[in-house]
PDB file of C-alpha atoms in Angstrom:
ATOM      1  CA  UNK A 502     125.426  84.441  92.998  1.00 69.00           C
ATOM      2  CA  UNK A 503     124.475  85.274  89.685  1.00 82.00           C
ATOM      3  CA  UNK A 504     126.388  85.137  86.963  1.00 93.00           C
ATOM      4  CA  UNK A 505     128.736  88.288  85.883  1.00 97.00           C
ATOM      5  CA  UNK A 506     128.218  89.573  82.432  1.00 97.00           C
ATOM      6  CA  UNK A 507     131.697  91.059  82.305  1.00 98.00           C
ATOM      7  CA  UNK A 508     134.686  90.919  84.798  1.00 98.00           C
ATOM      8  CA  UNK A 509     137.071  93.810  85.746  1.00 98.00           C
ATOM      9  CA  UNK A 510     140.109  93.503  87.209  1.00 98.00           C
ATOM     10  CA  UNK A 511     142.774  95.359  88.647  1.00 96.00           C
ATOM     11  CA  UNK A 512     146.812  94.517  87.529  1.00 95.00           C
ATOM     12  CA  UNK A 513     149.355  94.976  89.842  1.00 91.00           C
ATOM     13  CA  UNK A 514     149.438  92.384  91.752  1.00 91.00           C
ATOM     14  CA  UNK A 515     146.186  90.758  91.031  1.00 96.00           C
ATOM     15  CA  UNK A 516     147.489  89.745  87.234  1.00 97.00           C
ATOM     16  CA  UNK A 517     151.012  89.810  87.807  1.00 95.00           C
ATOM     17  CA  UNK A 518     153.662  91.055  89.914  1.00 90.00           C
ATOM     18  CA  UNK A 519     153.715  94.597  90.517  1.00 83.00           C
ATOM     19  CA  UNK A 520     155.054  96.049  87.069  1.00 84.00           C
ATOM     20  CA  UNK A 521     155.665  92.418  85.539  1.00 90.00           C
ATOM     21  CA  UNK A 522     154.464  90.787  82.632  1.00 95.00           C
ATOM     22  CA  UNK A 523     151.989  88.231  82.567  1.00 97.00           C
ATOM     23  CA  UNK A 524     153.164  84.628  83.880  1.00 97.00           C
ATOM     24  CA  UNK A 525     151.947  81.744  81.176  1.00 96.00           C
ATOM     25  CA  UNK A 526     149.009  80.339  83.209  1.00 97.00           C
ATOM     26  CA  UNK A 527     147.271  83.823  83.866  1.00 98.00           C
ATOM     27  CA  UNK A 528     147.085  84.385  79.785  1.00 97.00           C
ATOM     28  CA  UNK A 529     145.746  81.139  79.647  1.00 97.00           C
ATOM     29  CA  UNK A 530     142.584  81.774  81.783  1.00 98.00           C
ATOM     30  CA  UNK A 531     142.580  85.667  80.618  1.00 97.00           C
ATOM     31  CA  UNK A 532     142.202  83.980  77.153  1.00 97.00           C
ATOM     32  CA  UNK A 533     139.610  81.526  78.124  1.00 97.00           C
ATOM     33  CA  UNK A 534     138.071  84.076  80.227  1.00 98.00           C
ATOM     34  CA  UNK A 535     137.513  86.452  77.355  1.00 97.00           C
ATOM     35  CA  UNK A 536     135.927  83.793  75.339  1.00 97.00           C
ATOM     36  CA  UNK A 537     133.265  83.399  77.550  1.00 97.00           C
ATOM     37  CA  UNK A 538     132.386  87.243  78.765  1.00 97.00           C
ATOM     38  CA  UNK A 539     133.939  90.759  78.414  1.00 98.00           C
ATOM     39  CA  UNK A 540     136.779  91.514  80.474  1.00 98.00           C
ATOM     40  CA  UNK A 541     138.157  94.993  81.571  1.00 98.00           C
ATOM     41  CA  UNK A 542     141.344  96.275  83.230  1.00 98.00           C
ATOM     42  CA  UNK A 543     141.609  98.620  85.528  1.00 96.00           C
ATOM     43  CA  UNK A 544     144.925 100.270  86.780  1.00 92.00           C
ATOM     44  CA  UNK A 545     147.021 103.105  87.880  1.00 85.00           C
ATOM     45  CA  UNK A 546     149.445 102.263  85.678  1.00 86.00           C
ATOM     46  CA  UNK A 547     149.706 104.005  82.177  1.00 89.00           C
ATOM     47  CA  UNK A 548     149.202 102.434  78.157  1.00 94.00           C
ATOM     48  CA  UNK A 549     152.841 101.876  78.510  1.00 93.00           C
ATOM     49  CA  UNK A 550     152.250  99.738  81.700  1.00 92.00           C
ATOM     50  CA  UNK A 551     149.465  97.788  79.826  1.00 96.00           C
ATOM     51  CA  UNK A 552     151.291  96.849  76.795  1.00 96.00           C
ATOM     52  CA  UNK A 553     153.991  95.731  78.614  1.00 95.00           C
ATOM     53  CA  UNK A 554     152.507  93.373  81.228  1.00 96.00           C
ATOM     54  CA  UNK A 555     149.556  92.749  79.169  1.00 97.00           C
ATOM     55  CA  UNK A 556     148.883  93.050  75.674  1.00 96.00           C
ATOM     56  CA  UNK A 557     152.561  92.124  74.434  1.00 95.00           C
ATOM     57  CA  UNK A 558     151.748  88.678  76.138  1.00 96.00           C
ATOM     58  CA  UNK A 559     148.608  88.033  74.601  1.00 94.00           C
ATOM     59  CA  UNK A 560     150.690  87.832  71.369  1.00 87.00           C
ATOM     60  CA  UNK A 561     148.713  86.816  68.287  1.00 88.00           C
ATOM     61  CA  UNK A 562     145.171  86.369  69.161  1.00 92.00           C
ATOM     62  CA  UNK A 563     141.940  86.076  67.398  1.00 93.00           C
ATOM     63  CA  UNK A 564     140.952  89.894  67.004  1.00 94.00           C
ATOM     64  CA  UNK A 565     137.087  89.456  68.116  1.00 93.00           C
ATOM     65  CA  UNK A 566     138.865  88.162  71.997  1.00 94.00           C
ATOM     66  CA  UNK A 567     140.875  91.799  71.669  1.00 96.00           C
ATOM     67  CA  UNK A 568     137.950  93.444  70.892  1.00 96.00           C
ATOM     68  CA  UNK A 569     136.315  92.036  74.194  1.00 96.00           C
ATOM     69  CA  UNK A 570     139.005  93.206  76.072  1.00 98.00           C
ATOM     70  CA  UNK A 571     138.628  96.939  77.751  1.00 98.00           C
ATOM     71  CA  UNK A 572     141.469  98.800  79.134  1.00 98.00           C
ATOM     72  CA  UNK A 573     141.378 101.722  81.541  1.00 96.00           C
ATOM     73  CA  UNK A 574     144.857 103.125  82.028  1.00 94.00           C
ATOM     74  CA  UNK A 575     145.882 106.043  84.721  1.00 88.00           C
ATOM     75  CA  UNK A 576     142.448 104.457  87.190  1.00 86.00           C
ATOM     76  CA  UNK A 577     139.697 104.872  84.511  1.00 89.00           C
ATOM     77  CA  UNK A 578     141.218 108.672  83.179  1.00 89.00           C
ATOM     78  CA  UNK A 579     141.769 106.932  79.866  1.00 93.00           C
ATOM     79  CA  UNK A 580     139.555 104.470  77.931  1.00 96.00           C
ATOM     80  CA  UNK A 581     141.386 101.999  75.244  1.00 97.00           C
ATOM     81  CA  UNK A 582     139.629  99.227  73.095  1.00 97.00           C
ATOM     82  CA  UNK A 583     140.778  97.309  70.209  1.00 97.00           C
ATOM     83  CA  UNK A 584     139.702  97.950  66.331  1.00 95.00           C
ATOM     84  CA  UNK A 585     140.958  97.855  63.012  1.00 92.00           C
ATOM     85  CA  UNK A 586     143.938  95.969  64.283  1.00 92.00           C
ATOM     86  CA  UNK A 587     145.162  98.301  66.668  1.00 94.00           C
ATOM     87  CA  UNK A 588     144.458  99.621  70.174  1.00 96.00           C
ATOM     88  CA  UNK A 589     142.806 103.534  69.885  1.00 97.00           C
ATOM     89  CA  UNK A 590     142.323 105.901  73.143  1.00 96.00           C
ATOM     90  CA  UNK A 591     138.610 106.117  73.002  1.00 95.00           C
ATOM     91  CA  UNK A 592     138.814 109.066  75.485  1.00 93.00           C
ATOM     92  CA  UNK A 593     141.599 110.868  78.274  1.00 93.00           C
ATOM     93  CA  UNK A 594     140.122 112.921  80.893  1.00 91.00           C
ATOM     94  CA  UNK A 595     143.536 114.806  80.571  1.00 94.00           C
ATOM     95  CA  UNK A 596     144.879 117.422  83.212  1.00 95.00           C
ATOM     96  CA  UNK A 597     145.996 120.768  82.220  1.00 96.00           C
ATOM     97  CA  UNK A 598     149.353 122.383  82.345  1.00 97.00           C
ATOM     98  CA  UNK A 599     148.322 124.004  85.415  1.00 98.00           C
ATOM     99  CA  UNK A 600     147.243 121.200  87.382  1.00 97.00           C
ATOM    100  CA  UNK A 601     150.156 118.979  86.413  1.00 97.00           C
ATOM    101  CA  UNK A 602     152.719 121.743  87.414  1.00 98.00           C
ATOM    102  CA  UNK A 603     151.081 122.429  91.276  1.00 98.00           C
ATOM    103  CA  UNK A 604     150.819 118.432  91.589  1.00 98.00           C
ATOM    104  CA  UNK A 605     154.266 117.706  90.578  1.00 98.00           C
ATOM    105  CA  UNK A 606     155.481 120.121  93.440  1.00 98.00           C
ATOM    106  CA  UNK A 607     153.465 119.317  96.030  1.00 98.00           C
ATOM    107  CA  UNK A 608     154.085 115.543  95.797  1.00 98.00           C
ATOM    108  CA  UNK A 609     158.012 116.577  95.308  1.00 98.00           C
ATOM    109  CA  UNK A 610     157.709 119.321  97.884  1.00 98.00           C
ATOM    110  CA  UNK A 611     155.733 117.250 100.834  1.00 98.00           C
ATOM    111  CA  UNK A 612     157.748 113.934  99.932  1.00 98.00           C
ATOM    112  CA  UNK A 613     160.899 115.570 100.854  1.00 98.00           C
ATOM    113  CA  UNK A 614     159.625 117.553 103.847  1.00 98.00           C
ATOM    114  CA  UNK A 615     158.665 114.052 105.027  1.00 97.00           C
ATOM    115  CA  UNK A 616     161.963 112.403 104.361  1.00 97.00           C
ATOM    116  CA  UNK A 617     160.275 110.244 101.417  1.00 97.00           C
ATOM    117  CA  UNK A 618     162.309 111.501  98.663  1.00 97.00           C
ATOM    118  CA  UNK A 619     164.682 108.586  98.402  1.00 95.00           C
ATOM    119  CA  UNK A 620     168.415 108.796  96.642  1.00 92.00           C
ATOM    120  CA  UNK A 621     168.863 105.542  94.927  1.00 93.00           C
ATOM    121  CA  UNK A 622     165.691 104.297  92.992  1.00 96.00           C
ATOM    122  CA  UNK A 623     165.168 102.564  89.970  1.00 95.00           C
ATOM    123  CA  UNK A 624     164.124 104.978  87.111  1.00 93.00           C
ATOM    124  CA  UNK A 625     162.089 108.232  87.988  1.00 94.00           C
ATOM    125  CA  UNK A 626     160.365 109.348  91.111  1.00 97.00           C
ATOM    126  CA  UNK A 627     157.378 111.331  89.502  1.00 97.00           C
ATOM    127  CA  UNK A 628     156.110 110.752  86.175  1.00 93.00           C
ATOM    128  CA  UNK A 629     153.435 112.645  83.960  1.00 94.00           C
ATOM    129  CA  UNK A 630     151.135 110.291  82.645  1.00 89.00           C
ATOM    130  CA  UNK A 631     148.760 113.007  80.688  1.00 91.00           C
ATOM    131  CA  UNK A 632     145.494 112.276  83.411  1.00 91.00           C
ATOM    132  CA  UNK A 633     147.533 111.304  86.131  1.00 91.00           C
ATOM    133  CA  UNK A 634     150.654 112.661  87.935  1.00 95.00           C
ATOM    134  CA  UNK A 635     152.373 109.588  90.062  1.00 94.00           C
ATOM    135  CA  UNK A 636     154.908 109.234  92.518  1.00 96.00           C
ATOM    136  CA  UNK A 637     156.746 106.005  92.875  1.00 95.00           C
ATOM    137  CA  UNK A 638     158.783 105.903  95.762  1.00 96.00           C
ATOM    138  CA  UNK A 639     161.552 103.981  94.266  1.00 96.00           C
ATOM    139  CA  UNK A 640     161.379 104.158  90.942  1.00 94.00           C
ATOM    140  CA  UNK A 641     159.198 102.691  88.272  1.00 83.00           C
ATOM    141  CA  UNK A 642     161.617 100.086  87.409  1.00 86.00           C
ATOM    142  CA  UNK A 643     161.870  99.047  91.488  1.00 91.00           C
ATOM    143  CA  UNK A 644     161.659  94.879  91.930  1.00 91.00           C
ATOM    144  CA  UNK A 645     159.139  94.195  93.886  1.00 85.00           C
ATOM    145  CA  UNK A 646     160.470  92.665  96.967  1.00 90.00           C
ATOM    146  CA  UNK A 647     161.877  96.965  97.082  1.00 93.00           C
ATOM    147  CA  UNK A 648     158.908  97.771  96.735  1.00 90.00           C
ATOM    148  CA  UNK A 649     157.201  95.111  99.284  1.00 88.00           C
ATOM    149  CA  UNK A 650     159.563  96.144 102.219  1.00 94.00           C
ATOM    150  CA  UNK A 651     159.608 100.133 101.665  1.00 95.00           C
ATOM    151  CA  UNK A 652     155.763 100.952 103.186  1.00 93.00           C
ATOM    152  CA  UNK A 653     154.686  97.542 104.508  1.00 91.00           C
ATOM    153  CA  UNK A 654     151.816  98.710 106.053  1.00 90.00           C
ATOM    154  CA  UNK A 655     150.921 101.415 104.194  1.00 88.00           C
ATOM    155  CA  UNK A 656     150.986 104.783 106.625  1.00 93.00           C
ATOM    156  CA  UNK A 657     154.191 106.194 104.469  1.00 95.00           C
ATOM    157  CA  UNK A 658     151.941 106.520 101.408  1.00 92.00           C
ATOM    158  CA  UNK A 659     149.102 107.558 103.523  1.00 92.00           C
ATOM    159  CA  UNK A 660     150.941 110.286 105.317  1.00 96.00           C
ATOM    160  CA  UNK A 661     152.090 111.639 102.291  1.00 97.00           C
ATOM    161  CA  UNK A 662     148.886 111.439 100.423  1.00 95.00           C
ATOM    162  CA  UNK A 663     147.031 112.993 103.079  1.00 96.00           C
ATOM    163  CA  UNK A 664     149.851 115.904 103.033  1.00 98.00           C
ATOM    164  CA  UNK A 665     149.271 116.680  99.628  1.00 98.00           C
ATOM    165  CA  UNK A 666     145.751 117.003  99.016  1.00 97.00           C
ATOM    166  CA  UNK A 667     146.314 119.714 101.397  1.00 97.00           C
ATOM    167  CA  UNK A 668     147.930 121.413  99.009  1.00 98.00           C
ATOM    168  CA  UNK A 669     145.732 120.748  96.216  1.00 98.00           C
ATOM    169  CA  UNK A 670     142.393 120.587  97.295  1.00 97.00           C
ATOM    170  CA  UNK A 671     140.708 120.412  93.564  1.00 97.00           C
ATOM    171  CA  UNK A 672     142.578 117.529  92.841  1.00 96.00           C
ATOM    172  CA  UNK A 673     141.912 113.645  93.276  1.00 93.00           C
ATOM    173  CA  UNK A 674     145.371 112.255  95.935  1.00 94.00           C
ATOM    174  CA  UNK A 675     145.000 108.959  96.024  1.00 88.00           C
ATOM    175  CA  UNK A 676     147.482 105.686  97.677  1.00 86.00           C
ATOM    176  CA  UNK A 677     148.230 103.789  94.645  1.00 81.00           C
ATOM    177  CA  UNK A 678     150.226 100.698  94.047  1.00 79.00           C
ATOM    178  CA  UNK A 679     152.786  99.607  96.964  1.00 83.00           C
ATOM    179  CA  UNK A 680     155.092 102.334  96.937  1.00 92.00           C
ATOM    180  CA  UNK A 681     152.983 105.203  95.249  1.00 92.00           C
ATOM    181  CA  UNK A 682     150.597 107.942  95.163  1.00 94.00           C
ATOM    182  CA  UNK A 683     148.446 109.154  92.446  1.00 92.00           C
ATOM    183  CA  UNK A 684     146.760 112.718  91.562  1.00 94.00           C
ATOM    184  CA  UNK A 685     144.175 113.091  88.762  1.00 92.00           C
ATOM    185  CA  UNK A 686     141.231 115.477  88.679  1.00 91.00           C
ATOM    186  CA  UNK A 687     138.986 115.486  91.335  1.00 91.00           C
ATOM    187  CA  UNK A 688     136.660 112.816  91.811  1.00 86.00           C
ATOM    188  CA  UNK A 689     138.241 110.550  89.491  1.00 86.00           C
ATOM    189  CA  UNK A 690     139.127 107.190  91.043  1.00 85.00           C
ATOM    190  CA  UNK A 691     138.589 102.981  90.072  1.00 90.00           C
ATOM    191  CA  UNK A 692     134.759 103.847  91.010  1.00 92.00           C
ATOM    192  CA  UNK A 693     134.422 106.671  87.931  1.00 92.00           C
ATOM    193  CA  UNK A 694     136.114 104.883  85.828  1.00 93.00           C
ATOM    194  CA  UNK A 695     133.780 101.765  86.502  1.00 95.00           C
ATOM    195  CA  UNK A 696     130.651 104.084  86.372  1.00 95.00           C
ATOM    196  CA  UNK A 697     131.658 105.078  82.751  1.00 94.00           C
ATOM    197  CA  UNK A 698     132.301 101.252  81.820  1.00 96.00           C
ATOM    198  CA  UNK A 699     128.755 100.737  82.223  1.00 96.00           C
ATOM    199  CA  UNK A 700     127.405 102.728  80.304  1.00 95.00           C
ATOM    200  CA  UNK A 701     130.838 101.940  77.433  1.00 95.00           C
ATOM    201  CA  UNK A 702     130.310  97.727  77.413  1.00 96.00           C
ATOM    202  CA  UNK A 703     126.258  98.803  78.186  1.00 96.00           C
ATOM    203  CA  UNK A 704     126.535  95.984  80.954  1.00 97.00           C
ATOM    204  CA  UNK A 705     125.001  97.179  84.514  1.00 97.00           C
ATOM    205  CA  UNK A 706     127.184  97.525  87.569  1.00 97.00           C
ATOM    206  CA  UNK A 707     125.262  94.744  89.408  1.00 95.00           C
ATOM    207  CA  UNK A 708     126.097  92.456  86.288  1.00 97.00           C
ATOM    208  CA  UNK A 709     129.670  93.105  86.941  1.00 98.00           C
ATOM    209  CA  UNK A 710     132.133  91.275  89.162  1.00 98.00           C
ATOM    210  CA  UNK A 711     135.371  93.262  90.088  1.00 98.00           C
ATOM    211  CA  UNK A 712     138.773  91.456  90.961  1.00 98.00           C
ATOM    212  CA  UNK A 713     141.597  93.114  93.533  1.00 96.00           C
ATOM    213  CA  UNK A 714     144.092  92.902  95.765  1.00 94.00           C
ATOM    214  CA  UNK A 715     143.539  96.317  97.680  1.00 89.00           C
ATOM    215  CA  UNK A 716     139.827  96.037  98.549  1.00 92.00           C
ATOM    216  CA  UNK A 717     140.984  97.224 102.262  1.00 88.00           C
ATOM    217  CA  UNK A 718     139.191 100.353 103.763  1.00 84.00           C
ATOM    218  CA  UNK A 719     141.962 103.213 101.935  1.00 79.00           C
ATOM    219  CA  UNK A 720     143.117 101.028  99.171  1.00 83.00           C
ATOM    220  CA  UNK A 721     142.930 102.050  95.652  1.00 83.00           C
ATOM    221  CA  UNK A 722     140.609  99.270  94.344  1.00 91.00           C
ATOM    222  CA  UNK A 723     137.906  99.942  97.285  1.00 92.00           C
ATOM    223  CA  UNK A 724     136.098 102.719  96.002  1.00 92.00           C
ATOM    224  CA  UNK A 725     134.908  99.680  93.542  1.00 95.00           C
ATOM    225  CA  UNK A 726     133.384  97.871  96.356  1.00 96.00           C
ATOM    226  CA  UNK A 727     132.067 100.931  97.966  1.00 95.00           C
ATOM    227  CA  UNK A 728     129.567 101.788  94.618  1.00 95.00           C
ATOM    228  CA  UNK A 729     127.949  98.533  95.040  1.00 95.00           C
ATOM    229  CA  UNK A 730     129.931  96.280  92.738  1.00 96.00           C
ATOM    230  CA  UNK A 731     130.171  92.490  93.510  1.00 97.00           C
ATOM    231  CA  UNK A 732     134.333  92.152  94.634  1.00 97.00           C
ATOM    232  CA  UNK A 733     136.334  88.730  95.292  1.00 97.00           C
ATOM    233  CA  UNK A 734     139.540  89.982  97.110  1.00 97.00           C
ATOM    234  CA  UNK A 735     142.873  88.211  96.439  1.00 97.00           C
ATOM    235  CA  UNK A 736     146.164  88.344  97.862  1.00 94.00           C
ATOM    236  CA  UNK A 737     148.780  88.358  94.640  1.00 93.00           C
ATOM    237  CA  UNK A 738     148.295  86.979  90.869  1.00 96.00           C
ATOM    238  CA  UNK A 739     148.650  83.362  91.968  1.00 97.00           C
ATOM    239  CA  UNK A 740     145.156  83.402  94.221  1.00 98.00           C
ATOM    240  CA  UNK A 741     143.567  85.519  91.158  1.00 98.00           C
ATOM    241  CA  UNK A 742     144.617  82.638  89.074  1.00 98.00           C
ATOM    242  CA  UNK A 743     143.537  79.527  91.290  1.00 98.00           C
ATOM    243  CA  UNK A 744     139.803  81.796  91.561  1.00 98.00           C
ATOM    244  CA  UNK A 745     139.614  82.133  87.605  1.00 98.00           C
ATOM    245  CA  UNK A 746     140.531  78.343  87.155  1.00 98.00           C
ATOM    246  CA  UNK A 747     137.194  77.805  89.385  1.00 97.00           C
ATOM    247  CA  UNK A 748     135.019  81.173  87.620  1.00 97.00           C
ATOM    248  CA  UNK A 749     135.380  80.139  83.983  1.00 97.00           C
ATOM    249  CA  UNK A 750     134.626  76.537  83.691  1.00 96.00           C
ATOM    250  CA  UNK A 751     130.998  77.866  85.368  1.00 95.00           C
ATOM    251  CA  UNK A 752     130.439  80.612  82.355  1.00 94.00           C
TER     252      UNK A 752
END
């Protein structure tokens, strides 16, 4: 295969641990990674999220890597880069008032009529992340092994998803991470957000290679794979980090 020009990734659970920081070995070969080609990140999560798992981990590094680095909050809705020694939103494809107010009760609304709406969780159900409305079935704060037994194969989220774009039909309902669902405007998913990172890091598409762990016909990384993209699918952070040790000794 040819070479990729710049590599995307997803986070949750293809960096680290759903909602986790970084573990040592993955900076390591995100670091070495980045000296060789561009790297993006791509996730439902918001800036918050990023910081967090991401950037707070990188700690104090050479300010041309950062400014290789593109982040894509809330699936692409929001566009981050690094200059002038801090990280500036570049763009936010923003919902209004309106939208956010019909998505948070229909999520709320169909959750409960489905007996989703759960009574002990860690940290908020629904959360407005400015281009994105989210619900987390447990909680934001929910430790993954929650999170890994509540919709095991994935038909809560789906049933629920598919309830709610019912109810808002000019909205993007989407399956997100393991125990959510995501609404942003319509036709906004991984796929737009990788369409404008094209023509942002002016590398083409088929120059790109795209890392996830939901690649699966309804997951939230496949649109990726259906636009054409080159994908490597991996099962958790540790098989994302035994593929880069392999990818970056050959760029």
């Amino acid at each position: 295969m040819p070479t990729p020009r710049l590599v995307a990734f997803d986070l949750d659970d293809t960096l680290a641990p759903s909602k986790s920081p970084l573990d040592g070995r993955m900076v390591e070969l995100l670091l070495a990674l980045l000296e060789r080609v561009p790297v993006c990140i791509i996730s439902g999560g918001q800036i918050a999220q990023f910081r967090a798992q991401v950037i707070e981990r990188l700690g104090d590094v050479d300010p041309a890597l950062l400014a290789r680095l593109h982040l894509m909050p809330t699936c692409g809705t929001q566009y981050w880069r690094h200059h002038e020694g801090a990280w500036h939103q570049e763009y936010a494809e923003n919902l209004t008032d309106d939208e956010k107010q019909r998505a948070l009760a229909a999520v709320e609304g169909e959750a409960r009529r489905l007996g989703l709406w759960e009574s002990e969780t860690w940290g908020p159900i629904l959360e407005d992340r400015e281009s994105q409305i989210t619900f987390s079935a447990l909680g934001q704060a929910a430790p993954v092994a929650a999170k890994a037994a509540w919709d095991p194969d994935g038909s809560r989220k789906a049933a629920l998803r598919d309830a709610v774009a019912v109810l808002v039909p000019d909205l993007e309902v989407r399956s997100g991470g393991s125990t959510s669902v995501d609404i942003t405007r319509k036709g906004i998913d991984k796929a737009y957000g990788m369409a404008r990172l094209e023509k942002l890091a002016d590398v083409p598409l088929d120059e790109m290679l795209f890392v996830g762990d939901r690649l699966d016909e309804g997951g939230n990384d496949r649109p990726v794979l259906d636009m054409g993209v080159r994908c490597h699918a991996v099962e958790g952070w540790e098989d994302t980090a035994d593929y880069l040790a392999m990818l970056v000794p050959t760029l």
